[in-house]
C-alpha positions in Angstrom: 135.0 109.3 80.6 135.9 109.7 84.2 133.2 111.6 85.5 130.7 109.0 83.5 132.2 106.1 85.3 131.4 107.8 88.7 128.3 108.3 87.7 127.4 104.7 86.6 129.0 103.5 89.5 127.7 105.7 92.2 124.0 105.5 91.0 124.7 101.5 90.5 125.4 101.2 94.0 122.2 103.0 95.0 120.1 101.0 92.7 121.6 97.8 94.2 121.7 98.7 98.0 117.8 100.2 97.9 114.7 97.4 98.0 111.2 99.0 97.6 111.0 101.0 94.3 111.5 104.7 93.8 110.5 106.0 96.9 113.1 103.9 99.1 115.6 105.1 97.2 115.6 109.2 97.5 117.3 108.7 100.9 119.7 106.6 99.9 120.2 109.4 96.5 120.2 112.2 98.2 123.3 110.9 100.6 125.4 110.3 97.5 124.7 113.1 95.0 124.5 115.8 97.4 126.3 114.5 100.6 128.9 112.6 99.1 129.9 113.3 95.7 128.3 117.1 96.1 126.7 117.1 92.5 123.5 118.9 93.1 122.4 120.9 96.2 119.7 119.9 98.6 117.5 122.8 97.5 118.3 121.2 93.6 117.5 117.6 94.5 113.7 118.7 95.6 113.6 120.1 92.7 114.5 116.8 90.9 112.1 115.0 93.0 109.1 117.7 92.2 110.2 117.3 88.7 110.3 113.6 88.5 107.3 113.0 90.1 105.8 115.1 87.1 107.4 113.2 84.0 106.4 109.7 83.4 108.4 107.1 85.0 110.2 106.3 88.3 111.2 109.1 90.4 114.1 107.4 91.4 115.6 106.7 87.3 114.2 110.3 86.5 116.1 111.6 89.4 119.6 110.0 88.2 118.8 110.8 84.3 118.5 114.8 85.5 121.5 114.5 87.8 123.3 112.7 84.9 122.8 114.9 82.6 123.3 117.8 84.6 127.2 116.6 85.3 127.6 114.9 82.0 125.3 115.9 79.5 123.7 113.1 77.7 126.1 111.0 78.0 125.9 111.9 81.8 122.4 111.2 81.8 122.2 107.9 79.9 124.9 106.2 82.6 123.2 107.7 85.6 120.3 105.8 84.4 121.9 102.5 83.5 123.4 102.8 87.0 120.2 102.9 88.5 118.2 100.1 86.4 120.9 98.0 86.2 120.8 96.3 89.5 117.2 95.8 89.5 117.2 94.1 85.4 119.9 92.1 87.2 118.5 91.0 90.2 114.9 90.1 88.8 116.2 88.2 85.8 118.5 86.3 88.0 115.4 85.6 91.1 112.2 85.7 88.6 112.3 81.5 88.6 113.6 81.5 92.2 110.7 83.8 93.5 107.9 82.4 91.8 108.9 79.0 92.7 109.3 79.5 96.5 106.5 82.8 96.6 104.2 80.4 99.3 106.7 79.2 101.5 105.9 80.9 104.6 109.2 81.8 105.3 109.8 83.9 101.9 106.7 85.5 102.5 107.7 86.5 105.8 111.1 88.0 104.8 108.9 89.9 102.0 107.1 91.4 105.0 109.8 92.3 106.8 111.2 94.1 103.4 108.4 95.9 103.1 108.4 97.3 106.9 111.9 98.1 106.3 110.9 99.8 102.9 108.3 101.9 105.1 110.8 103.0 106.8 113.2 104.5 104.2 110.2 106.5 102.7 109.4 108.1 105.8 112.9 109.1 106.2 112.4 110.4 102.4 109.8 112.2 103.9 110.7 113.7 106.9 114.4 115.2 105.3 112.0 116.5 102.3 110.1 118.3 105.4 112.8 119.9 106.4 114.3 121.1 103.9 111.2 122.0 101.8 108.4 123.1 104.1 109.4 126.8 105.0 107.2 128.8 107.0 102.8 128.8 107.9 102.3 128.8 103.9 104.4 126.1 102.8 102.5 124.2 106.1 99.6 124.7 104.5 100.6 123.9 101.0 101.7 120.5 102.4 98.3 119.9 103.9 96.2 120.9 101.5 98.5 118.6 98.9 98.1 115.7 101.5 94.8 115.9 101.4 94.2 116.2 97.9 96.0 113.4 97.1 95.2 111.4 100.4 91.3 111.8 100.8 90.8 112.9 97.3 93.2 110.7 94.6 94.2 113.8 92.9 97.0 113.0 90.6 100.5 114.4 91.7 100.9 115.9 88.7 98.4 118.2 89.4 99.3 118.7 92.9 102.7 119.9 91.7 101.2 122.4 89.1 99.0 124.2 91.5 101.8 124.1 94.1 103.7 125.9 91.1 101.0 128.2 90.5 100.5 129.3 93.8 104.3 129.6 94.7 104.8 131.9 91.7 101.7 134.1 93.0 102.7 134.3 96.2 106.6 135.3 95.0 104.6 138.1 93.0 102.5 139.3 95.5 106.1 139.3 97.6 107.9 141.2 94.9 104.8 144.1 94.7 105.4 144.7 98.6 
């Protein structure tokens, strides 16, 4: 019961400190399941991200529901997910009247603007620590271009970005294994 607690507690607090959707908040969930509470790796939360940019939904709840269940089952799963939706049910319920009542003021819209700058900024942060940790060597340079550009220039879903990348890691770790 412990150990679900934590879990709907720690993912809570990164569902109510992040503003801008799933992508803000893989900084903010990588620093508390790997950095602070150590419940996955950083090589395992890529993985979650790859995943859960596959599987319908949010990355963000699928990321917590996989975490979840890999500490708790699922049970585990089910309150990292609560964790994470619940401060966003919360917050819109309690702002939906509020928002759409003052939405044309200018200075709402202006502090909307400023959210989403700020938002901009936590994804490239997402971005650049996924670089780092993810991009290894000339081929996986050139895996990350050519999936920029397919989804970029072309609109190829990222589902089937993820498959090739799959498909092409796997043939290059048996061409690897034949040396």
């Amino acid at each position: 019961m412990q150990n679900l607690i934590a879990l709907f507690v720690s993912f809570f607090k990164v569902g109510i400190l992040t503003f801008g959707g799933g992508y803000a908040m893989l900084p903010m969930l990588q620093r508390e399941v790997v950095e602070r509470r150590s419940w996955i790796t950083e090589e395992e939360i890529l993985d979650c991200y790859a995943i859960g940019q596959c599987t319908p939904g949010v990355i963000a709840v699928n990321t917590a529901t996989f975490v979840g269940f890999r500490q708790g089952g699922l049970w585990g799963a089910v309150a990292a997910t609560l964790g994470v939706i619940s401060p966003s049910l919360l917050i819109i319920t309690a702002l939906a009247g509020v928002i759409r009542r003052f939405s044309h003021l200018p200075l709402v819209q202006h502090a909307f603007a400023g959210i989403r700058v700020a938002v901009c900024v936590l994804v490239g942060q997402a971005v650049v620590r996924l670089w780092r940790k993810g991009v290894k060597g000339a081929q996986g340079i050139a895996l990350c271009v050519a999936a920029l550009v397919l989804s970029a220039l072309f609109g190829v879903s990222a589902v089937w970005i993820v498959a090739g990348a799959l498909v092409i890691g796997l043939a290059l770790a048996w061409k690897e294994a034949r040396k």
